Amino acid sequence: MPRLWRYALVMTGNRAEAQDLAQATALRALERVEQFRPGTRLDAWCFTILGSIWRNELRARKVRLGTGHIAVEDVGLADPTPGVEVNILARQVLSHMASLPEAQRQTLYLVYVEGFSYAEAAAQLDIPIGTVMSRLANGRKRLKQVMSDDAAD
């Protein structure tokens, strides 16, 4: 459930909406447990459900919420121990990820943070695998540019 909630937070950019989305996902998964195929990844199935619910919500609102700036501390990914170089870099990357367009942010999160394969991310986002690769390449390029600009300042 924590991973599901973090993904919902990345998608919504709002703690309350993320909680609602994660709960709706858990409820839908329980309601449709007979659709789960044994031998497949439960987490991938739940992430797919979450993405479907979120896309339906966006369509219903007819509003794109792609700004989604959230504090890295709220995501709960980095170890809060101060002075650890890895955590500092992770915080910087996640902070800069928040400025990416929603599609790139979601794709980068699924592949690089959650560790899903390109094919699994494509299935969860309901897009071709080539689009996943394109979003990852463009997202990495933008992150590199933003982070190098930040380091120069």
CSV table of C-alpha atoms in Angstrom, one decimal:
chain,number,residue,atom,x,y,z
A,1,MET,CA,0.0,0.0,0.0
A,2,PRO,CA,2.8,2.5,0.6
A,3,ARG,CA,4.1,2.1,-2.9
A,4,LEU,CA,0.6,2.5,-4.3
A,5,TRP,CA,0.1,5.6,-2.3
A,6,ARG,CA,3.4,7.1,-3.4
A,7,TYR,CA,2.5,6.4,-7.0
A,8,ALA,CA,-0.9,8.1,-6.4
A,9,LEU,CA,0.9,11.0,-4.9
A,10,VAL,CA,3.2,11.4,-7.9
A,11,MET,CA,0.2,11.2,-10.2
A,12,THR,CA,-2.1,13.6,-8.3
A,13,GLY,CA,0.4,16.0,-6.6
A,14,ASN,CA,-2.0,16.2,-3.6
A,15,ARG,CA,-1.9,14.1,-0.4
A,16,ALA,CA,-5.7,13.9,0.1
A,17,GLU,CA,-6.3,13.0,-3.6
A,18,ALA,CA,-3.5,10.4,-3.4
A,19,GLN,CA,-5.1,8.8,-0.4
A,20,ASP,CA,-8.5,8.7,-2.1
A,21,LEU,CA,-7.0,7.3,-5.3
A,22,ALA,CA,-5.1,4.6,-3.4
A,23,GLN,CA,-8.2,3.6,-1.5
A,24,ALA,CA,-10.3,3.5,-4.7
A,25,THR,CA,-7.6,1.3,-6.2
A,26,ALA,CA,-7.6,-1.1,-3.3
A,27,LEU,CA,-11.4,-1.2,-3.4
A,28,ARG,CA,-11.5,-1.9,-7.1
A,29,ALA,CA,-8.8,-4.6,-6.8
A,30,LEU,CA,-10.9,-6.3,-4.1
A,31,GLU,CA,-14.0,-6.0,-6.1
A,32,ARG,CA,-12.4,-7.5,-9.2
A,33,VAL,CA,-10.0,-10.0,-7.5
A,34,GLU,CA,-11.3,-12.7,-9.9
A,35,GLN,CA,-9.7,-10.8,-12.8
A,36,PHE,CA,-6.2,-11.2,-11.2
A,37,ARG,CA,-4.1,-13.8,-13.0
A,38,PRO,CA,-2.1,-16.0,-10.6
A,39,GLY,CA,1.5,-16.0,-11.5
A,40,THR,CA,1.5,-12.3,-12.5
A,41,ARG,CA,2.7,-9.4,-10.4
A,42,LEU,CA,0.1,-8.1,-8.0
A,43,ASP,CA,1.8,-4.8,-7.7
A,44,ALA,CA,1.8,-4.3,-11.5
A,45,TRP,CA,-1.9,-5.2,-11.6
A,46,CYS,CA,-2.7,-2.7,-8.8
A,47,PHE,CA,-0.6,0.1,-10.5
A,48,THR,CA,-2.6,-0.6,-13.7
A,49,ILE,CA,-5.8,-0.2,-11.9
A,50,LEU,CA,-4.6,3.0,-10.2
A,51,GLY,CA,-3.6,4.5,-13.6
A,52,SER,CA,-7.0,3.6,-15.1
A,53,ILE,CA,-8.9,5.2,-12.3
A,54,TRP,CA,-6.7,8.3,-12.5
A,55,ARG,CA,-7.2,8.7,-16.3
A,56,ASN,CA,-10.9,8.3,-15.8
A,57,GLU,CA,-10.8,11.0,-13.2
A,58,LEU,CA,-8.9,13.3,-15.4
A,59,ARG,CA,-11.3,12.7,-18.3
A,60,ALA,CA,-14.3,13.3,-16.0
A,61,ARG,CA,-12.8,16.6,-14.8
A,62,LYS,CA,-11.6,17.6,-18.3
A,63,VAL,CA,-8.7,19.3,-16.6
A,64,ARG,CA,-5.1,18.3,-16.7
A,65,LEU,CA,-3.5,18.5,-13.2
A,66,GLY,CA,0.1,18.3,-14.6
A,67,THR,CA,1.7,20.9,-12.3
A,68,GLY,CA,1.9,18.5,-9.4
A,69,HIS,CA,4.7,20.1,-7.4
A,70,ILE,CA,5.1,18.1,-4.2
A,71,ALA,CA,7.7,18.2,-1.5
A,72,VAL,CA,10.1,15.3,-1.7
A,73,GLU,CA,9.7,14.7,2.0
A,74,ASP,CA,6.0,13.9,1.4
A,75,VAL,CA,6.8,11.2,-1.2
A,76,GLY,CA,8.7,9.2,1.5
A,77,LEU,CA,11.3,7.7,-0.9
A,78,ALA,CA,14.5,9.1,0.4
A,79,ASP,CA,16.0,8.1,3.8
A,80,PRO,CA,15.6,11.1,6.1
A,81,THR,CA,19.1,10.6,7.6
A,82,PRO,CA,20.9,13.9,6.9
A,83,GLY,CA,24.3,14.0,5.2
A,84,VAL,CA,23.9,10.8,3.1
A,85,GLU,CA,25.1,11.7,-0.4
A,86,VAL,CA,22.7,9.3,-2.1
A,87,ASN,CA,19.7,10.8,-0.3
A,88,ILE,CA,20.8,14.3,-1.2
A,89,LEU,CA,21.0,13.4,-4.9
A,90,ALA,CA,17.7,11.5,-4.7
A,91,ARG,CA,16.0,14.6,-3.2
A,92,GLN,CA,17.5,16.8,-5.9
A,93,VAL,CA,16.4,14.5,-8.7
A,94,LEU,CA,12.9,14.0,-7.3
A,95,SER,CA,12.5,17.8,-6.8
A,96,HIS,CA,13.4,18.4,-10.4
A,97,MET,CA,11.2,15.5,-11.6
A,98,ALA,CA,8.2,17.5,-10.2
A,99,SER,CA,8.8,20.1,-12.9
A,100,LEU,CA,8.5,17.6,-15.7
A,101,PRO,CA,5.3,17.2,-17.7
A,102,GLU,CA,2.9,14.7,-16.1
A,103,ALA,CA,3.5,12.0,-18.8
A,104,GLN,CA,7.3,12.1,-18.4
A,105,ARG,CA,7.1,12.3,-14.6
A,106,GLN,CA,4.8,9.2,-14.5
A,107,THR,CA,7.0,7.2,-16.9
A,108,LEU,CA,10.2,8.0,-15.1
A,109,TYR,CA,8.7,7.2,-11.7
A,110,LEU,CA,7.4,3.8,-12.8
A,111,VAL,CA,10.6,2.7,-14.5
A,112,TYR,CA,13.3,4.3,-12.4
A,113,VAL,CA,11.8,4.5,-9.0
A,114,GLU,CA,9.4,1.5,-8.9
A,115,GLY,CA,11.6,-0.6,-11.1
A,116,PHE,CA,9.0,-1.7,-13.6
A,117,SER,CA,10.1,-2.9,-17.0
A,118,TYR,CA,9.4,-0.8,-20.1
A,119,ALA,CA,6.7,-3.3,-21.1
A,120,GLU,CA,5.1,-3.2,-17.7
A,121,ALA,CA,5.1,0.6,-17.6
A,122,ALA,CA,3.6,0.7,-21.1
A,123,ALA,CA,0.8,-1.6,-20.0
A,124,GLN,CA,0.1,0.4,-16.9
A,125,LEU,CA,0.1,3.7,-18.8
A,126,ASP,CA,-1.8,2.2,-21.7
A,127,ILE,CA,0.7,3.4,-24.3
A,128,PRO,CA,3.1,1.7,-26.8
A,129,ILE,CA,6.5,0.7,-25.5
A,130,GLY,CA,8.1,3.0,-28.0
A,131,THR,CA,6.3,5.9,-26.3
A,132,VAL,CA,7.7,4.8,-22.9
A,133,MET,CA,11.2,4.8,-24.4
A,134,SER,CA,10.7,8.2,-25.9
A,135,ARG,CA,9.3,9.7,-22.7
A,136,LEU,CA,12.3,8.2,-20.7
A,137,ALA,CA,14.8,9.6,-23.1
A,138,ASN,CA,13.2,13.1,-23.2
A,139,GLY,CA,12.7,13.0,-19.4
A,140,ARG,CA,16.4,12.1,-18.8
A,141,LYS,CA,17.5,14.8,-21.2
A,142,ARG,CA,15.3,17.5,-19.4
A,143,LEU,CA,16.5,16.3,-16.0
A,144,LYS,CA,20.1,16.5,-17.0
A,145,GLN,CA,19.6,20.0,-18.4
A,146,VAL,CA,17.8,21.3,-15.4
A,147,MET,CA,20.3,19.7,-13.0
A,148,SER,CA,23.3,21.1,-14.8
A,149,ASP,CA,21.6,24.5,-14.9
A,150,ASP,CA,21.0,24.2,-11.2
A,151,ALA,CA,24.6,23.2,-10.5
A,152,ALA,CA,25.9,26.2,-12.5
A,153,ASP,CA,23.8,28.5,-10.3
